[in-house]
mmCIF file of C-alpha atoms in Angstrom:
data_model
loop_
_atom_site.group_PDB
_atom_site.id
_atom_site.type_symbol
_atom_site.label_atom_id
_atom_site.label_comp_id
_atom_site.label_asym_id
_atom_site.label_seq_id
_atom_site.Cartn_x
_atom_site.Cartn_y
_atom_site.Cartn_z
ATOM 1 C CA MET A 9 109.570 -28.454 -62.477
ATOM 2 C CA PRO A 10 109.246 -31.509 -60.211
ATOM 3 C CA THR A 11 106.801 -34.288 -61.044
ATOM 4 C CA TYR A 12 104.202 -35.139 -58.409
ATOM 5 C CA LYS A 13 102.150 -38.293 -57.887
ATOM 6 C CA LEU A 14 99.794 -38.619 -54.931
ATOM 7 C CA THR A 15 98.678 -42.103 -53.903
ATOM 8 C CA TYR A 16 95.643 -42.278 -51.647
ATOM 9 C CA PHE A 17 92.167 -43.760 -51.380
ATOM 10 C CA PRO A 18 89.218 -42.364 -53.410
ATOM 11 C CA ILE A 19 88.196 -40.025 -50.600
ATOM 12 C CA THR A 20 89.142 -36.531 -49.433
ATOM 13 C CA ALA A 21 90.334 -37.114 -45.832
ATOM 14 C CA LEU A 22 94.133 -36.928 -45.370
ATOM 15 C CA GLY A 23 94.773 -36.671 -49.088
ATOM 16 C CA GLU A 24 92.680 -33.590 -49.774
ATOM 17 C CA PRO A 25 94.862 -30.943 -48.080
ATOM 18 C CA ILE A 26 97.717 -32.182 -50.288
ATOM 19 C CA ARG A 27 95.544 -32.051 -53.409
ATOM 20 C CA LEU A 28 94.382 -28.523 -52.541
ATOM 21 C CA LEU A 29 97.936 -27.316 -51.964
ATOM 22 C CA LEU A 30 99.179 -28.804 -55.233
ATOM 23 C CA SER A 31 96.225 -27.200 -57.019
ATOM 24 C CA TYR A 32 96.911 -23.853 -55.350
ATOM 25 C CA GLY A 33 100.530 -24.096 -56.465
ATOM 26 C CA GLY A 34 99.411 -24.507 -60.060
ATOM 27 C CA VAL A 35 101.420 -27.678 -60.605
ATOM 28 C CA LYS A 36 100.271 -30.777 -62.434
ATOM 29 C CA PHE A 37 100.053 -33.923 -60.360
ATOM 30 C CA GLU A 38 98.879 -37.481 -60.816
ATOM 31 C CA ASP A 39 95.968 -38.140 -58.471
ATOM 32 C CA HIS A 40 96.303 -41.911 -58.062
ATOM 33 C CA ARG A 41 93.256 -43.229 -56.190
ATOM 34 C CA ILE A 42 93.391 -46.826 -55.002
ATOM 35 C CA LYS A 43 90.460 -49.032 -54.045
ATOM 36 C CA SER A 44 90.396 -50.541 -50.568
ATOM 37 C CA LYS A 45 90.410 -54.033 -52.087
ATOM 38 C CA ASP A 46 93.713 -53.269 -53.865
ATOM 39 C CA TRP A 47 95.412 -51.806 -50.777
ATOM 40 C CA PRO A 48 96.894 -55.112 -49.461
ATOM 41 C CA GLN A 49 98.879 -55.524 -52.693
ATOM 42 C CA ILE A 50 100.128 -51.930 -52.676
ATOM 43 C CA LYS A 51 100.799 -51.524 -48.953
ATOM 44 C CA SER A 52 104.286 -53.095 -49.011
ATOM 45 C CA GLU A 53 105.389 -50.573 -51.657
ATOM 46 C CA MET A 54 104.641 -47.611 -49.379
ATOM 47 C CA PRO A 55 107.024 -46.225 -46.737
ATOM 48 C CA PHE A 56 105.796 -47.498 -43.347
ATOM 49 C CA GLY A 57 102.834 -49.134 -45.103
ATOM 50 C CA GLN A 58 100.707 -45.995 -45.048
ATOM 51 C CA VAL A 59 99.108 -43.484 -47.375
ATOM 52 C CA PRO A 60 98.868 -40.716 -48.412
ATOM 53 C CA VAL A 61 102.225 -40.868 -50.136
ATOM 54 C CA LEU A 62 103.476 -38.113 -52.416
ATOM 55 C CA GLU A 63 106.097 -39.050 -54.981
ATOM 56 C CA ILE A 64 108.309 -36.093 -55.852
ATOM 57 C CA ASP A 65 110.415 -36.906 -58.905
ATOM 58 C CA GLY A 66 109.860 -40.570 -58.089
ATOM 59 C CA LYS A 67 110.872 -40.394 -54.416
ATOM 60 C CA LYS A 68 108.088 -41.568 -52.095
ATOM 61 C CA ILE A 69 107.336 -39.274 -49.127
ATOM 62 C CA ASN A 70 104.872 -40.207 -46.380
ATOM 63 C CA GLN A 71 103.320 -38.272 -43.465
ATOM 64 C CA SER A 72 100.574 -35.948 -44.678
ATOM 65 C CA VAL A 73 101.345 -32.990 -42.405
ATOM 66 C CA ALA A 74 105.038 -33.001 -43.349
ATOM 67 C CA ILE A 75 104.063 -33.145 -47.031
ATOM 68 C CA CYS A 76 101.694 -30.193 -46.583
ATOM 69 C CA ARG A 77 104.348 -28.166 -44.768
ATOM 70 C CA TYR A 78 106.864 -28.818 -47.555
ATOM 71 C CA LEU A 79 104.396 -27.816 -50.285
ATOM 72 C CA ALA A 80 103.398 -24.717 -48.324
ATOM 73 C CA LYS A 81 107.040 -23.602 -48.346
ATOM 74 C CA GLN A 82 107.211 -24.136 -52.105
ATOM 75 C CA PHE A 83 104.069 -22.103 -52.722
ATOM 76 C CA GLY A 84 104.513 -19.221 -50.255
ATOM 77 C CA LEU A 85 101.946 -20.371 -47.700
ATOM 78 C CA ALA A 86 104.238 -21.059 -44.735
ATOM 79 C CA GLY A 87 104.101 -17.631 -43.081
ATOM 80 C CA LYS A 88 106.073 -14.410 -43.448
ATOM 81 C CA ASN A 89 108.604 -15.310 -40.757
ATOM 82 C CA ASP A 90 109.559 -18.013 -38.249
ATOM 83 C CA ARG A 91 107.036 -16.747 -35.698
ATOM 84 C CA GLU A 92 104.163 -17.083 -38.151
ATOM 85 C CA ALA A 93 105.469 -20.487 -39.216
ATOM 86 C CA LEU A 94 105.323 -21.550 -35.570
ATOM 87 C CA GLU A 95 101.762 -20.263 -35.184
ATOM 88 C CA ILE A 96 100.738 -22.121 -38.351
ATOM 89 C CA ASP A 97 102.250 -25.347 -36.985
ATOM 90 C CA VAL A 98 100.341 -24.868 -33.723
ATOM 91 C CA ALA A 99 97.060 -24.359 -35.619
ATOM 92 C CA VAL A 100 97.676 -27.444 -37.753
ATOM 93 C CA ASP A 101 98.574 -29.564 -34.726
ATOM 94 C CA THR A 102 95.403 -28.375 -32.988
ATOM 95 C CA ILE A 103 93.297 -29.268 -36.046
ATOM 96 C CA THR A 104 95.019 -32.672 -36.024
ATOM 97 C CA ASP A 105 93.999 -33.060 -32.372
ATOM 98 C CA VAL A 106 90.385 -32.493 -33.419
ATOM 99 C CA ARG A 107 90.730 -35.136 -36.131
ATOM 100 C CA THR A 108 92.262 -37.582 -33.653
ATOM 101 C CA LYS A 109 89.452 -37.092 -31.131
ATOM 102 C CA ILE A 110 86.798 -37.635 -33.792
ATOM 103 C CA GLY A 111 88.695 -40.575 -35.275
ATOM 104 C CA ALA A 112 88.937 -42.289 -31.879
ATOM 105 C CA PHE A 113 85.159 -42.597 -31.972
ATOM 106 C CA ALA A 114 84.699 -43.137 -35.705
ATOM 107 C CA TYR A 115 87.111 -46.074 -35.990
ATOM 108 C CA GLU A 116 86.052 -47.839 -32.786
ATOM 109 C CA THR A 117 84.414 -51.197 -33.535
ATOM 110 C CA ASN A 118 83.229 -52.090 -30.034
ATOM 111 C CA GLU A 119 79.778 -50.500 -29.850
ATOM 112 C CA VAL A 120 79.847 -49.940 -26.086
ATOM 113 C CA VAL A 121 83.251 -48.272 -26.220
ATOM 114 C CA LYS A 122 82.190 -46.370 -29.352
ATOM 115 C CA ALA A 123 79.246 -44.819 -27.508
ATOM 116 C CA GLU A 124 81.554 -43.642 -24.732
ATOM 117 C CA LYS A 125 84.058 -42.198 -27.193
ATOM 118 C CA LEU A 126 81.268 -40.404 -29.074
ATOM 119 C CA LYS A 127 80.179 -38.804 -25.799
ATOM 120 C CA VAL A 128 83.756 -37.602 -25.225
ATOM 121 C CA ALA A 129 84.021 -36.287 -28.796
ATOM 122 C CA LYS A 130 80.759 -34.347 -28.470
ATOM 123 C CA GLU A 131 82.146 -32.653 -25.361
ATOM 124 C CA GLN A 132 85.683 -31.995 -26.598
ATOM 125 C CA VAL A 133 85.227 -31.065 -30.257
ATOM 126 C CA PRO A 134 83.132 -27.919 -29.547
ATOM 127 C CA TYR A 135 85.781 -26.856 -27.011
ATOM 128 C CA TYR A 136 88.376 -26.868 -29.792
ATOM 129 C CA LEU A 137 86.115 -25.378 -32.452
ATOM 130 C CA GLU A 138 85.113 -22.434 -30.248
ATOM 131 C CA ARG A 139 88.771 -21.535 -29.799
ATOM 132 C CA LEU A 140 89.669 -22.051 -33.448
ATOM 133 C CA ASP A 141 86.688 -19.875 -34.433
ATOM 134 C CA ALA A 142 87.862 -17.136 -32.053
ATOM 135 C CA GLN A 143 91.386 -17.407 -33.469
ATOM 136 C CA VAL A 144 90.104 -16.842 -37.003
ATOM 137 C CA LYS A 145 88.061 -13.833 -35.853
ATOM 138 C CA LYS A 146 91.072 -12.360 -34.056
ATOM 139 C CA ASN A 147 93.387 -12.847 -37.059
ATOM 140 C CA GLY A 148 91.391 -11.078 -39.723
ATOM 141 C CA GLY A 149 89.485 -14.073 -41.034
ATOM 142 C CA TYR A 150 92.387 -16.541 -41.198
ATOM 143 C CA PHE A 151 94.178 -18.723 -38.678
ATOM 144 C CA VAL A 152 97.447 -16.772 -38.767
ATOM 145 C CA GLY A 153 98.626 -13.332 -39.863
ATOM 146 C CA GLY A 154 95.455 -12.102 -41.541
ATOM 147 C CA ALA A 155 96.345 -13.932 -44.749
ATOM 148 C CA LEU A 156 95.907 -17.326 -46.383
ATOM 149 C CA THR A 157 98.330 -19.981 -45.115
ATOM 150 C CA TRP A 158 98.477 -23.729 -45.320
ATOM 151 C CA ALA A 159 96.713 -23.978 -41.942
ATOM 152 C CA ASP A 160 93.558 -22.631 -43.606
ATOM 153 C CA ILE A 161 93.860 -25.015 -46.552
ATOM 154 C CA PHE A 162 94.637 -27.936 -44.219
ATOM 155 C CA PHE A 163 91.459 -27.279 -42.223
ATOM 156 C CA VAL A 164 89.234 -26.894 -45.267
ATOM 157 C CA GLY A 165 90.757 -29.957 -46.910
ATOM 158 C CA LEU A 166 89.955 -32.098 -43.861
ATOM 159 C CA LEU A 167 86.488 -30.688 -43.205
ATOM 160 C CA GLU A 168 84.462 -33.100 -45.355
ATOM 161 C CA TYR A 169 86.222 -36.002 -43.623
ATOM 162 C CA LEU A 170 85.541 -34.605 -40.154
ATOM 163 C CA ASN A 171 81.890 -34.037 -41.060
ATOM 164 C CA PHE A 172 81.645 -37.567 -42.451
ATOM 165 C CA MET A 173 83.043 -39.123 -39.273
ATOM 166 C CA MET A 174 80.772 -37.063 -37.002
ATOM 167 C CA ASP A 175 77.803 -37.394 -39.390
ATOM 168 C CA SER A 176 77.107 -33.683 -39.014
ATOM 169 C CA ASP A 177 78.279 -30.235 -40.112
ATOM 170 C CA ILE A 178 80.753 -29.593 -37.302
ATOM 171 C CA ILE A 179 81.193 -25.879 -38.120
ATOM 172 C CA GLU A 180 77.467 -25.126 -38.432
ATOM 173 C CA ASN A 181 77.517 -22.928 -35.310
ATOM 174 C CA TYR A 182 80.921 -21.287 -35.927
ATOM 175 C CA GLU A 183 80.488 -18.301 -38.208
ATOM 176 C CA ASN A 184 84.186 -17.437 -38.589
ATOM 177 C CA LEU A 185 85.126 -20.999 -39.532
ATOM 178 C CA LYS A 186 82.226 -21.069 -42.011
ATOM 179 C CA GLN A 187 83.452 -17.839 -43.623
ATOM 180 C CA LEU A 188 87.004 -19.183 -43.733
ATOM 181 C CA ASN A 189 85.803 -22.347 -45.453
ATOM 182 C CA GLU A 190 83.931 -20.294 -48.050
ATOM 183 C CA LYS A 191 86.941 -18.024 -48.671
ATOM 184 C CA VAL A 192 89.337 -20.916 -49.240
ATOM 185 C CA LEU A 193 86.896 -22.687 -51.565
ATOM 186 C CA LYS A 194 86.612 -19.467 -53.624
ATOM 187 C CA VAL A 195 90.362 -19.293 -54.319
ATOM 188 C CA PRO A 196 90.300 -19.803 -58.118
ATOM 189 C CA ALA A 197 92.777 -22.689 -58.337
ATOM 190 C CA ILE A 198 91.134 -24.485 -55.402
ATOM 191 C CA LYS A 199 87.620 -23.815 -56.735
ATOM 192 C CA SER A 200 88.678 -25.279 -60.076
ATOM 193 C CA TRP A 201 90.052 -28.409 -58.402
ATOM 194 C CA VAL A 202 86.986 -28.994 -56.233
ATOM 195 C CA GLU A 203 84.679 -28.634 -59.242
ATOM 196 C CA LYS A 204 86.516 -31.276 -61.286
ATOM 197 C CA ALA A 205 87.653 -33.661 -58.514
ATOM 198 C CA PRO A 206 85.996 -37.096 -58.252
ATOM 199 C CA LYS A 207 83.479 -37.424 -55.435
ATOM 200 C CA SER A 208 84.587 -39.333 -52.356
ATOM 201 C CA GLU A 209 83.741 -43.041 -52.336
ATOM 202 C CA TRP A 210 83.409 -43.427 -48.586
ATOM 203 C CA LYS A 211 82.088 -46.970 -48.776
ATOM 204 C CA SER A 212 84.559 -48.303 -51.351
#
């Protein structure tokens, strides 16, 4: 059995889909949460100076989506065939587009530019969410194939972060996405993780 160590900040965000997948897989992992003030000392030790980083048997792997895809393959969440795997990748890339559009506003420091980017986000994010909601409805309550895949876990893992950046419940008006979120959070291994996990320290 491989050993796993995840290094990330004390928030959900990009680290949480990885934590949820590891929990789903029933494997033990070290959840190493670093404070923002300690990041400058640790940054040089990370590939490309970024986190999250998952160490698998001591080897450091970066890029959160690639990590999630790898874990999904280990735990049977990567689709029943290549076509489903493709559709899962498309869903994940689309969810990443949503995150990028929200992040463009959330991380902007110029207040004038920030206001413009917020306006864009408020127009574009519902466009994506409407289509993702319809996709879930069409596919039997999941993003792909009528069954749980890592696309579902990826979305649910990111949701708190997306809500935090937008300062609102972004799926409030999307019933199928709400039901999907509830279903994923009821998966026993994921439910157990969420109940025991430390709360996000967004202002650390």
